[in-house]
mmCIF file of C-alpha atoms in Angstrom:
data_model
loop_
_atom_site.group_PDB
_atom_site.id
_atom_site.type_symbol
_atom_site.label_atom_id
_atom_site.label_comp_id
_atom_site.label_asym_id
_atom_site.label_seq_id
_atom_site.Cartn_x
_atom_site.Cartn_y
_atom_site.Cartn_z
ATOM 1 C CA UNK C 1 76.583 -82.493 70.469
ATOM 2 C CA UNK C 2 78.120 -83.205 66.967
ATOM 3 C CA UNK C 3 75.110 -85.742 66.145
ATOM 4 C CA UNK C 4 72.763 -82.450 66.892
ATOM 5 C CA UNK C 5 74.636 -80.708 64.467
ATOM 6 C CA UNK C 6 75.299 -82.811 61.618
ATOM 7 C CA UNK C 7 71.788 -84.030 61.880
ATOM 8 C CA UNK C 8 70.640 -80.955 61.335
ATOM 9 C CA UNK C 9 73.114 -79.938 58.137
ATOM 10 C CA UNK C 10 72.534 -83.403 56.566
ATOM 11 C CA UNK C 11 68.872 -83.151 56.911
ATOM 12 C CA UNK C 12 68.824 -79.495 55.094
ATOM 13 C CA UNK C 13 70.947 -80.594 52.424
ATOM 14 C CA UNK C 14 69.348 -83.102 51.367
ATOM 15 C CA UNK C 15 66.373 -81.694 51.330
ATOM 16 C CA UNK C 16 67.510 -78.398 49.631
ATOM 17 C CA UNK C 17 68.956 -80.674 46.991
ATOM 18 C CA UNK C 18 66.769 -83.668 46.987
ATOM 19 C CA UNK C 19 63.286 -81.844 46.468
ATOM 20 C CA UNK C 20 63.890 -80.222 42.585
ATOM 21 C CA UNK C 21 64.579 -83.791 41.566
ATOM 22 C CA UNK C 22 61.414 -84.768 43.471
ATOM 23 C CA UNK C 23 59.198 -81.756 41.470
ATOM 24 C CA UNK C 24 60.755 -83.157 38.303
ATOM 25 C CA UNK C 25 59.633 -86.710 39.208
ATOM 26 C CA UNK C 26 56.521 -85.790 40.650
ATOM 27 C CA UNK C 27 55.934 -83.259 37.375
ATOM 28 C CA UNK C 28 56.738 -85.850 34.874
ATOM 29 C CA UNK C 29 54.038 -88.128 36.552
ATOM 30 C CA UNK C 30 51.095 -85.376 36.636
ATOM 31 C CA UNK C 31 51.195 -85.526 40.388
ATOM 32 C CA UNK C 32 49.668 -82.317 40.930
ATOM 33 C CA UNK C 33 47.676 -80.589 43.742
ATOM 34 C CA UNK C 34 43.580 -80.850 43.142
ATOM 35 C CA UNK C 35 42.117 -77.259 44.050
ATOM 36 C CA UNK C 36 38.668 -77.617 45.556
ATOM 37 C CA UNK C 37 36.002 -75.126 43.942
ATOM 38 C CA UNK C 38 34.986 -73.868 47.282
ATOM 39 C CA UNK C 39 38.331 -72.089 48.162
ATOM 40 C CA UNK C 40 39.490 -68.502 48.136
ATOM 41 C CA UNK C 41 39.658 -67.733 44.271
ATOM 42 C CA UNK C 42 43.593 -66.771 44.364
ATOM 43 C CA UNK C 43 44.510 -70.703 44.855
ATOM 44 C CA UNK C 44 42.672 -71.390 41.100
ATOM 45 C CA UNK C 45 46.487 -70.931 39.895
ATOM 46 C CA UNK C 46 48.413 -73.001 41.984
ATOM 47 C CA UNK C 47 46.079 -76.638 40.469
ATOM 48 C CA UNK C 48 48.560 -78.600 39.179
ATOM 49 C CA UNK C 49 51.571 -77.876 41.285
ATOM 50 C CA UNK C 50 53.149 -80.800 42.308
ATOM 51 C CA UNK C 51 52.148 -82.437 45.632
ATOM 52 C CA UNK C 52 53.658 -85.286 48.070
ATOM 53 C CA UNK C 53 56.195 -82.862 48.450
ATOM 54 C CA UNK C 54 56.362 -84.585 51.882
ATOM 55 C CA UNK C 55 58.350 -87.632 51.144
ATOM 56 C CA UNK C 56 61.411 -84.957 50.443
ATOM 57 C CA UNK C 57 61.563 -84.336 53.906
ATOM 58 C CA UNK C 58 60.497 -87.385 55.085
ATOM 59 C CA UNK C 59 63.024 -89.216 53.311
ATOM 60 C CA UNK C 60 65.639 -86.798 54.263
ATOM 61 C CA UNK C 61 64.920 -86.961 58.200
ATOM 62 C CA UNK C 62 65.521 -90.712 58.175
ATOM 63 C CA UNK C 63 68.962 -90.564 56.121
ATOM 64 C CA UNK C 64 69.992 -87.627 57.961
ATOM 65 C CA UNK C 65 69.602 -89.792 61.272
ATOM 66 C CA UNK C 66 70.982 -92.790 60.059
ATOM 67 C CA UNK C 67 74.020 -90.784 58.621
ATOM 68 C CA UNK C 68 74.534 -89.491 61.768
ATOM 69 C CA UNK C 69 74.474 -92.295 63.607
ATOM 70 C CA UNK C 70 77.222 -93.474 61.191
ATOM 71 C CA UNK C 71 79.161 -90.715 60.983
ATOM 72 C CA UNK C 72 79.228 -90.157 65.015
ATOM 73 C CA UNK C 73 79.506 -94.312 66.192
ATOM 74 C CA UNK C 74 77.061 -93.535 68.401
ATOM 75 C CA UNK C 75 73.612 -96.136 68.850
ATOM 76 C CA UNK C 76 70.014 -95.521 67.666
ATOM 77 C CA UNK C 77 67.919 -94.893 70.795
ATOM 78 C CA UNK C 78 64.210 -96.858 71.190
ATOM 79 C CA UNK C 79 63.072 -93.284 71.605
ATOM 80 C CA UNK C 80 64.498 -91.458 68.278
ATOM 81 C CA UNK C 81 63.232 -95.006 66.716
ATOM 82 C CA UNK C 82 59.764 -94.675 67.764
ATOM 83 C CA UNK C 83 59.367 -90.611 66.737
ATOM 84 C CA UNK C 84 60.778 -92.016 63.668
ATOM 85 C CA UNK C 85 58.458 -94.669 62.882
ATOM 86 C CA UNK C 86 55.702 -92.414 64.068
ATOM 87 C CA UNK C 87 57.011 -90.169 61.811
ATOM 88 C CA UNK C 88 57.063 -92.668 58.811
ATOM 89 C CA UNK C 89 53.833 -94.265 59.594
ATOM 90 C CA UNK C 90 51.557 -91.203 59.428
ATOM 91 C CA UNK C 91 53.330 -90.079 56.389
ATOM 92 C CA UNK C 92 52.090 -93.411 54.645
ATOM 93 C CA UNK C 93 48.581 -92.608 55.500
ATOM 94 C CA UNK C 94 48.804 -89.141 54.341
ATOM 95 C CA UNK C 95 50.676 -90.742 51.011
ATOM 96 C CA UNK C 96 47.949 -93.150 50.193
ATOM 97 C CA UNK C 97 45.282 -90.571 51.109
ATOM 98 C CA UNK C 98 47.668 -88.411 48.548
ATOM 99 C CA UNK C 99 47.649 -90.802 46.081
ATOM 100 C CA UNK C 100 44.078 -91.472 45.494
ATOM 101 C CA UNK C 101 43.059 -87.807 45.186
ATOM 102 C CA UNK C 102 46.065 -87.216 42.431
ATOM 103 C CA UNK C 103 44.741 -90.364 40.816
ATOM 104 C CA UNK C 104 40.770 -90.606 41.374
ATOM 105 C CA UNK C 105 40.743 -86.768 41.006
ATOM 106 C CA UNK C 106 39.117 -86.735 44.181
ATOM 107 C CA UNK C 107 39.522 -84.056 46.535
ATOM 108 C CA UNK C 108 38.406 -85.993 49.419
ATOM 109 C CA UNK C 109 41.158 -88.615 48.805
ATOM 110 C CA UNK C 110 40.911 -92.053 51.502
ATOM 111 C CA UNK C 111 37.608 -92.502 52.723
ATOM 112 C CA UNK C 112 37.227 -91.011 56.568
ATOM 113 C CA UNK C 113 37.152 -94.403 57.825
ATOM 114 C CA UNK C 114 39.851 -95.599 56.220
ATOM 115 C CA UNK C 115 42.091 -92.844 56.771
ATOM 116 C CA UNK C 116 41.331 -92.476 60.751
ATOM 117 C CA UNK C 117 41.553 -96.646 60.414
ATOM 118 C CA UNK C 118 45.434 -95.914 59.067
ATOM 119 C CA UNK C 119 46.252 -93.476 61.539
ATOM 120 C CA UNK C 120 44.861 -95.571 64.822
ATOM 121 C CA UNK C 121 46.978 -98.611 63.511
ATOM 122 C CA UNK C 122 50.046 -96.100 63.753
ATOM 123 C CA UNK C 123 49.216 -94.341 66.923
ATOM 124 C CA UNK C 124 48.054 -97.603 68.761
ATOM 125 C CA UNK C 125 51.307 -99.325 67.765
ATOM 126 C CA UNK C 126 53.266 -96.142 68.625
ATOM 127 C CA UNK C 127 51.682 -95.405 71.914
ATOM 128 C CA UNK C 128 52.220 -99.612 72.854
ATOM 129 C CA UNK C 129 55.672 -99.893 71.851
ATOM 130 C CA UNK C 130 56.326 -96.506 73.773
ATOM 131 C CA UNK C 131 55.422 -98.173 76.874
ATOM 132 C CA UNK C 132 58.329 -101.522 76.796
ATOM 133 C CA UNK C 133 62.024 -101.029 76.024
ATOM 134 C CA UNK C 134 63.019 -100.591 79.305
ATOM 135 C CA UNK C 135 66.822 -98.738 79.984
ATOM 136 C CA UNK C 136 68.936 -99.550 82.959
ATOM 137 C CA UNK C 137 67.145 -97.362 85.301
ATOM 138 C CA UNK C 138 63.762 -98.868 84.395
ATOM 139 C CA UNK C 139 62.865 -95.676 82.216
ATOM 140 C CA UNK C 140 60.753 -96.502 78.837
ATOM 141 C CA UNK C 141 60.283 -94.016 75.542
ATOM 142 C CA UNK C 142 56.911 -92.605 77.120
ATOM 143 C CA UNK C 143 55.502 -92.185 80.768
ATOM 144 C CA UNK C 144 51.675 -93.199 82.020
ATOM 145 C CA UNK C 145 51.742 -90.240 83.816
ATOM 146 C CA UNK C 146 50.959 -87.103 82.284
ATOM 147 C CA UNK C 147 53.097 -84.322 81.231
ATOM 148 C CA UNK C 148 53.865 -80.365 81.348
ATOM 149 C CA UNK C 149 56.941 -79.805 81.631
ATOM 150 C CA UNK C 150 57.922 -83.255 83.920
ATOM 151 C CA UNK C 151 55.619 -85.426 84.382
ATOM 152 C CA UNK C 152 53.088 -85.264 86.941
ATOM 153 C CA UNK C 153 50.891 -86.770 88.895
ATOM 154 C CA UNK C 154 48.966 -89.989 89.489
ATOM 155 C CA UNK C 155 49.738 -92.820 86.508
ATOM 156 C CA UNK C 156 46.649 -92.510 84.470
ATOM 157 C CA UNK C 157 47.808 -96.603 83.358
ATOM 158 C CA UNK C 158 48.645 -97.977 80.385
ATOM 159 C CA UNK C 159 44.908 -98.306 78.450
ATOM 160 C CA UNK C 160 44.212 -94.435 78.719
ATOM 161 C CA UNK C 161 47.822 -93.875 77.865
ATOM 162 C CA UNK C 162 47.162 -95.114 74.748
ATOM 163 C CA UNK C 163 43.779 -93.292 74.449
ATOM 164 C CA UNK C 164 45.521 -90.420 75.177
ATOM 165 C CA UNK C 165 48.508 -90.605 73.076
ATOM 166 C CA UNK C 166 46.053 -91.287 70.016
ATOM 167 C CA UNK C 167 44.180 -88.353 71.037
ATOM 168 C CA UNK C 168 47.542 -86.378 71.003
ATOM 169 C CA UNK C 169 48.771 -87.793 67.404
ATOM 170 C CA UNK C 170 45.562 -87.678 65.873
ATOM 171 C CA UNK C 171 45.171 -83.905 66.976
ATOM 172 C CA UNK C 172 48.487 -82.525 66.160
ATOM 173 C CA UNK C 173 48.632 -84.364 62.599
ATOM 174 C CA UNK C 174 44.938 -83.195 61.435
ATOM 175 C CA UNK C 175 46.050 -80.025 63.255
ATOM 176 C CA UNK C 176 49.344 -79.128 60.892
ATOM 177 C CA UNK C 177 46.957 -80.663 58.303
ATOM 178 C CA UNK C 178 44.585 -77.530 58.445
ATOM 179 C CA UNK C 179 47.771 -75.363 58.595
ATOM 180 C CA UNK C 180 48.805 -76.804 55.438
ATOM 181 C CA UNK C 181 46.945 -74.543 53.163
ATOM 182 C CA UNK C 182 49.179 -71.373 52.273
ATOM 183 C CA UNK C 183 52.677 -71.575 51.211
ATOM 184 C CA UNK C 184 55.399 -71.985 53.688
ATOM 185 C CA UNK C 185 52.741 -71.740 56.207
ATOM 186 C CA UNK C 186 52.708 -74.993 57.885
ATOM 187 C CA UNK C 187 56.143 -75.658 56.954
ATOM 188 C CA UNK C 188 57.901 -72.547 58.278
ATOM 189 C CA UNK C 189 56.162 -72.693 61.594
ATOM 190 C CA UNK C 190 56.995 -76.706 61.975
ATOM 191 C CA UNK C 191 60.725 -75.580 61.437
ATOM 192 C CA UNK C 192 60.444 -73.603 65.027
ATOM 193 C CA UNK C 193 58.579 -75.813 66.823
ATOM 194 C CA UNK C 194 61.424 -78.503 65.939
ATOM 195 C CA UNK C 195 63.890 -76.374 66.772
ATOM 196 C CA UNK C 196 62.770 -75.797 70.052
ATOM 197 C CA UNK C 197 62.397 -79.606 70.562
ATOM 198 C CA UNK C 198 66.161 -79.405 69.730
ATOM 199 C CA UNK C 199 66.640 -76.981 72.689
ATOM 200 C CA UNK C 200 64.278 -79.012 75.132
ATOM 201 C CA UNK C 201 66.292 -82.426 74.355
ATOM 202 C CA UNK C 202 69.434 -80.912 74.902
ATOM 203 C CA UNK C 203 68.816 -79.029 78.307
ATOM 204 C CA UNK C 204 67.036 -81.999 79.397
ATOM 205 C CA UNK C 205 70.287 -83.825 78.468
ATOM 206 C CA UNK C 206 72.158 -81.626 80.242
ATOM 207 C CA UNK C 207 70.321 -81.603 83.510
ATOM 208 C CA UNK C 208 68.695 -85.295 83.231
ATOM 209 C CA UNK C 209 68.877 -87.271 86.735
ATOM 210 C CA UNK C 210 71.085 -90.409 85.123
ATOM 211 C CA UNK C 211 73.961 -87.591 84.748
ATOM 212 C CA UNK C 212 72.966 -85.829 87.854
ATOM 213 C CA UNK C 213 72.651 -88.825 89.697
ATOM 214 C CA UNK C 214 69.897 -86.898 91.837
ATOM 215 C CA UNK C 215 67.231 -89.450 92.723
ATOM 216 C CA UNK C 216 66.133 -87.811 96.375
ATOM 217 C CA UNK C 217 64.003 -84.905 94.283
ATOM 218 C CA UNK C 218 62.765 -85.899 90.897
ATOM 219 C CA UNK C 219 61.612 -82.519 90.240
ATOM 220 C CA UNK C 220 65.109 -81.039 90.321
ATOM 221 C CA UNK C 221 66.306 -83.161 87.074
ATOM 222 C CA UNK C 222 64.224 -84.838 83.781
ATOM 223 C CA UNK C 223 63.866 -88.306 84.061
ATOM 224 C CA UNK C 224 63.605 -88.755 80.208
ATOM 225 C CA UNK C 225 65.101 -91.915 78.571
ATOM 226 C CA UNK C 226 66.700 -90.748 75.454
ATOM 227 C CA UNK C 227 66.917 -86.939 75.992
ATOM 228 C CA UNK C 228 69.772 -86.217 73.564
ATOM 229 C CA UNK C 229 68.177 -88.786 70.656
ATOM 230 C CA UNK C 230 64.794 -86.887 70.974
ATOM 231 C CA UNK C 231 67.253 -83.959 70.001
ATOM 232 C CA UNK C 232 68.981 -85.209 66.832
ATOM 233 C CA UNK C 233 65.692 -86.389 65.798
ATOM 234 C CA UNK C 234 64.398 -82.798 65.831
ATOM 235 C CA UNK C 235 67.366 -81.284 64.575
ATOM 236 C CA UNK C 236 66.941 -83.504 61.417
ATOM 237 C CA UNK C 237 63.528 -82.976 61.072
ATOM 238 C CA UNK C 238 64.317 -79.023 61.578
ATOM 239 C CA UNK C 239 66.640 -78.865 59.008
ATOM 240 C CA UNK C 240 64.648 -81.052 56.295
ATOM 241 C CA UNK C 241 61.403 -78.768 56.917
ATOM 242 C CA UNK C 242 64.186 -75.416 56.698
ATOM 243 C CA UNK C 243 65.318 -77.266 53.250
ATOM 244 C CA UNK C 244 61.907 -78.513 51.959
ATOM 245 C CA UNK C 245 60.666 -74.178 52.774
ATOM 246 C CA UNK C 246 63.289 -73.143 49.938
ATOM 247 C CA UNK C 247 60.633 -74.481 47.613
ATOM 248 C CA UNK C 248 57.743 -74.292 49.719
ATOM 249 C CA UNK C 249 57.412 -70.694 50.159
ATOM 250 C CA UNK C 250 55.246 -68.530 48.156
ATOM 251 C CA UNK C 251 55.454 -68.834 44.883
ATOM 252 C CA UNK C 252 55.425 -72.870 46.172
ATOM 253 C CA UNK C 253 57.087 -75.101 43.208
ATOM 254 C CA UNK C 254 55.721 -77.543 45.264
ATOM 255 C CA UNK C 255 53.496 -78.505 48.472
ATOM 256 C CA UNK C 256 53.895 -81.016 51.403
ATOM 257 C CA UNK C 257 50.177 -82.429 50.968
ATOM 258 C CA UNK C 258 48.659 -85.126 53.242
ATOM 259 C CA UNK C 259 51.802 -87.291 53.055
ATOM 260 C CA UNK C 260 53.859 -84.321 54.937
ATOM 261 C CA UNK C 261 51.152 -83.095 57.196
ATOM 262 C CA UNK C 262 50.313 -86.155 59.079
ATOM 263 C CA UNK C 263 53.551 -87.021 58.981
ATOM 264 C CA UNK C 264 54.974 -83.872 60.994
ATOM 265 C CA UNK C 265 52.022 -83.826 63.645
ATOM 266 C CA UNK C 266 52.832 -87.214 64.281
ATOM 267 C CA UNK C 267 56.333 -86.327 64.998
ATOM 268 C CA UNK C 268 55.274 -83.456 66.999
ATOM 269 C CA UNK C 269 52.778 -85.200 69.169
ATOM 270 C CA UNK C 270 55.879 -88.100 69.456
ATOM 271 C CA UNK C 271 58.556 -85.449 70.484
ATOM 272 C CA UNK C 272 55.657 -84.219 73.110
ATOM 273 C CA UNK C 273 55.078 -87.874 74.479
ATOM 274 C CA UNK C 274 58.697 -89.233 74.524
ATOM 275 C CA UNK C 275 60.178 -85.864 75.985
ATOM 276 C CA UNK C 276 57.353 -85.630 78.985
ATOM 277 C CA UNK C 277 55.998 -82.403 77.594
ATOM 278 C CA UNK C 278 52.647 -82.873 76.663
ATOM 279 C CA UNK C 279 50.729 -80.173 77.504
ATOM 280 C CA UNK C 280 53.524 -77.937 77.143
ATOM 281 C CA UNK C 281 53.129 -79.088 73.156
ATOM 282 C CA UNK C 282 49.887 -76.978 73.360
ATOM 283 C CA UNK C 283 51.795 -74.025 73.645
ATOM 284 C CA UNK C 284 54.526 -74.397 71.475
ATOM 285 C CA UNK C 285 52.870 -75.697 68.354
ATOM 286 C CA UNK C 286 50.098 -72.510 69.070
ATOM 287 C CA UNK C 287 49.319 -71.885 65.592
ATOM 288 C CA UNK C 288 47.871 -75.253 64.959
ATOM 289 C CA UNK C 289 46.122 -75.782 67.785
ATOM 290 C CA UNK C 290 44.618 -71.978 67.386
ATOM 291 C CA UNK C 291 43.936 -72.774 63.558
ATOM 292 C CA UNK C 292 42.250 -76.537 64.522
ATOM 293 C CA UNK C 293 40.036 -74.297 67.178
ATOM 294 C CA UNK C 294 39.036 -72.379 64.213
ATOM 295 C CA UNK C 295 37.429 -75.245 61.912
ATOM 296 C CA UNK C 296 36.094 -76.667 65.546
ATOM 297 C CA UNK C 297 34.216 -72.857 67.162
ATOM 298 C CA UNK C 298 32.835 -72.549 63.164
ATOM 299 C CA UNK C 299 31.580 -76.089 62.660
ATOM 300 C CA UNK C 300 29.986 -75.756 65.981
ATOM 301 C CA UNK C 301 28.499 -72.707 65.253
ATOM 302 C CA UNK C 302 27.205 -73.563 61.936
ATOM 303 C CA UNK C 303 26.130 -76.318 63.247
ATOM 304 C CA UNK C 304 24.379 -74.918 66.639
ATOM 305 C CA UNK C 305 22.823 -71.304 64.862
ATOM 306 C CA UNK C 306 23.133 -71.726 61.272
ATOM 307 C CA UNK C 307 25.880 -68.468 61.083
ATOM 308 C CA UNK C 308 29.423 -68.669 60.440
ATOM 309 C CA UNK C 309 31.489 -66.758 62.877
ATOM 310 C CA UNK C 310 34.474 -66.560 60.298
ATOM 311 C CA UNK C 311 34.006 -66.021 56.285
ATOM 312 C CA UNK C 312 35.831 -69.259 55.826
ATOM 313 C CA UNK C 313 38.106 -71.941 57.698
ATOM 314 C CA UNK C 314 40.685 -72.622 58.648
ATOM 315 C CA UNK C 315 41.528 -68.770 60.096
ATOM 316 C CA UNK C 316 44.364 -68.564 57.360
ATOM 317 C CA UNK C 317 41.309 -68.316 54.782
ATOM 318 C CA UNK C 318 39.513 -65.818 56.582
ATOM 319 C CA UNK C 319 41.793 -63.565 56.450
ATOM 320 C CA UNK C 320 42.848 -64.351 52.630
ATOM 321 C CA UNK C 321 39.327 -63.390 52.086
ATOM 322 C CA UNK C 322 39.499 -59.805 53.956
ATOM 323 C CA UNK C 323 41.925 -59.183 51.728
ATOM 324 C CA UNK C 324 44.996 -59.838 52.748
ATOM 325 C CA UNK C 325 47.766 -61.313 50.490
ATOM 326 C CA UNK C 326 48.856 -64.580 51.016
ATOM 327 C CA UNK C 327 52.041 -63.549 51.774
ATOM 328 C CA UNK C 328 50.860 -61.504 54.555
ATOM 329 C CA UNK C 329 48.904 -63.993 56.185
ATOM 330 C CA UNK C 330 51.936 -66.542 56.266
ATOM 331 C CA UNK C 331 54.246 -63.787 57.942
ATOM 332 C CA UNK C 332 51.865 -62.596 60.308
ATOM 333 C CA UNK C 333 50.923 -66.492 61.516
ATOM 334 C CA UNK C 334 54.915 -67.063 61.687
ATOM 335 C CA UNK C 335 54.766 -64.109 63.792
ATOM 336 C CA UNK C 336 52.356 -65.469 65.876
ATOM 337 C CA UNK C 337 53.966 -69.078 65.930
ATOM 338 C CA UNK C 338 57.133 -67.599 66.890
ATOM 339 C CA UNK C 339 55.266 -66.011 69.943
ATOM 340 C CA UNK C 340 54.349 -69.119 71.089
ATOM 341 C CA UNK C 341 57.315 -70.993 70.631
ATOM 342 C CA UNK C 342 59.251 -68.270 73.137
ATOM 343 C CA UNK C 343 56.590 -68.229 75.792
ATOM 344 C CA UNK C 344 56.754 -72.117 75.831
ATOM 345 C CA UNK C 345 60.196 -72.519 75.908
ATOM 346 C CA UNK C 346 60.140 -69.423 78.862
ATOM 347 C CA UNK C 347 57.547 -71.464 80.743
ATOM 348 C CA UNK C 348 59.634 -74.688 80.597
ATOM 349 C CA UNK C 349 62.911 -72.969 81.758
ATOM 350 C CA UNK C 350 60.689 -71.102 84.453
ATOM 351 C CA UNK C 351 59.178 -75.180 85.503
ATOM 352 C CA UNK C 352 62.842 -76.502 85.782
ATOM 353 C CA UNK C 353 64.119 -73.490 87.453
ATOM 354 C CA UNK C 354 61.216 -73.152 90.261
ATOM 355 C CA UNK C 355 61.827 -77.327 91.015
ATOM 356 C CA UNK C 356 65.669 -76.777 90.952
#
């Protein structure tokens, strides 16, 4: 359990420490956040803050891991690898997309083609590899079956595995994406649904069927390959994000942008697929999924009847225009993420308890 730990310490530490040097760099360079004309008029001030701020934490996760690895003797796991890489890869699209609107001056940034062309290249690889590496018990970093708390189930096979699995990665990253628009928001409630992942990879560690040796009733233990990796992984990324909020929170001094976003809903939607709880991700990352529902129920309606059923979207900007202070908003959603992040992990204890 020492990996979990200093995982988790090296990963806020660096991050704590690592980002002013990042603002600095990122300042110097005139890397700063484009503020699009149509948004709620108290965001005018923060053009020009430095952006990218996602490579802090990005960075940090990976050393923290590695560090760990070091520091303990113990092996990388195919499955911590792959969240990783996931991880990485996502953050490269959101970099570039990053890039060009700091550069261009172009709020849009990548083209949508190209940017959904950089993020199925990812996914597709991620969701392939997932499927080989093989451990002594014939156990690989992802299942074809799908997932709630265990997986269950017929195999859905390999090809809609990977449909689904881009489906999953492609949702969570745009997802935190649409979070990402209030300081600390997206950030903050990222930092519990890691933590919980923590949790999850550690009971499932605890209770998996290689230690309990329990093959006669796969329901009583998790058949997961790398239970305890999955859990340093998300205690590093946990303690980068708890870091990288010291500087993201209201007033920000600096933001994640595209380059964080995509990169934490890909490691989300990874920790989801690798751990067998992929429905159960629903739940637990709640505020995305109910703040991507938002964008969806008023494009739809816009689109259907002409009339808006919320003053703006994403929900954060709804309320920002009611009048509530940013501040508020962020608290109250952190509120509500928290919510969700107990009644998930209540409904996956409740799952293992009813099979035990």
């Amino acid at each position: 359990m020492r990996q979990i730990l200093f995982a988790g310490v090296i990963g806020m530490f660096l991050t704590v420490v690592g980002t002013p040097l990042l603002i600095k760099l990122l300042a110097r360079k005139g890397y700063g956040q484009f503020i699009r004309d149509d948004g709620p008029r108290g965001h005018a001030g923060k053009k020009g803050t430095p952006t990218m701020g996602g490579i802090s934490f990005i960075l940090a996760t990976l050393i923290a891991y590695a560090l760990t690895k070091i520091l303990t003797g113990e092996e990388p796991s195919f499955s911590g690898l792959l969240v990783l890489f996931l991880m990485a890869g996502m953050g490269l699209v959101g970099y570039l997309d990053d890039y060009i609107k700091i550069v261009k001056r172009r709020s849009l940034g990548l083209r949508a083609k190209a940017k959904m062309a950089g993020q199925l290249i990812v996914g597709i690889a991620f969701a392939v590899l997932a499927l080989q590496f093989k451990d002594s018990r014939g156990l690989t970093p992802a299942s074809t079956k799908l997932s709630f708390v265990t997986d269950f189930g017929w195999s859905i096979g390999p090809v809609l595995f990977v449909v689904w699995a881009l489906f999953m990665i492609l949702a969570m990253s745009n997802g935190v994406n649409l979070t990402d628009g209030l300081d600390g928001l997206a950030t903050g409630a990222a930092v519990m649904v890691f933590g919980a992942y923590t949790f999850i990879g550690v009971w499932q560690f605890q209770e998996s069927c290689a230690r309990a040796g329990d093959l006669t009733n796969p329901n009583a233990c998790f058949e997961v390959r790398d239970p305890l990796d999955l859990a340093v992984v998300a205690s590093a990324l946990m303690g980068a994000c708890f870091g990288f909020l010291w500087w993201n929170t209201s007033p920000a001094k600096i933001f994640m942008g595209d380059t964080g976003s995509l990169a934490l809903g890909g490691a989300l939607a990874g920790l989801a697929i690798c751990s067998r709880t992929e429905f159960l991700m629903a739940l637990l990352g709640g505020l995305f999924v109910l703040i991507t529902m938002s964008v969806v129920i008023q494009v739809g309606s816009f689109k259907m009847t002409g009339k808006r059923v919320f003053r703006m979207a994403p929900l954060q900007h709804h309320f920002e225009l009611k009048g509530w202070s940013e501040v508020l908003v962020v608290v109250r959603f952190w509120i509500i993420q928290g919510m969700c992040v107990i009644v998930g992990l209540g409904l996956f204890y409740a799952g293992w308890a009813a099979d035990k």
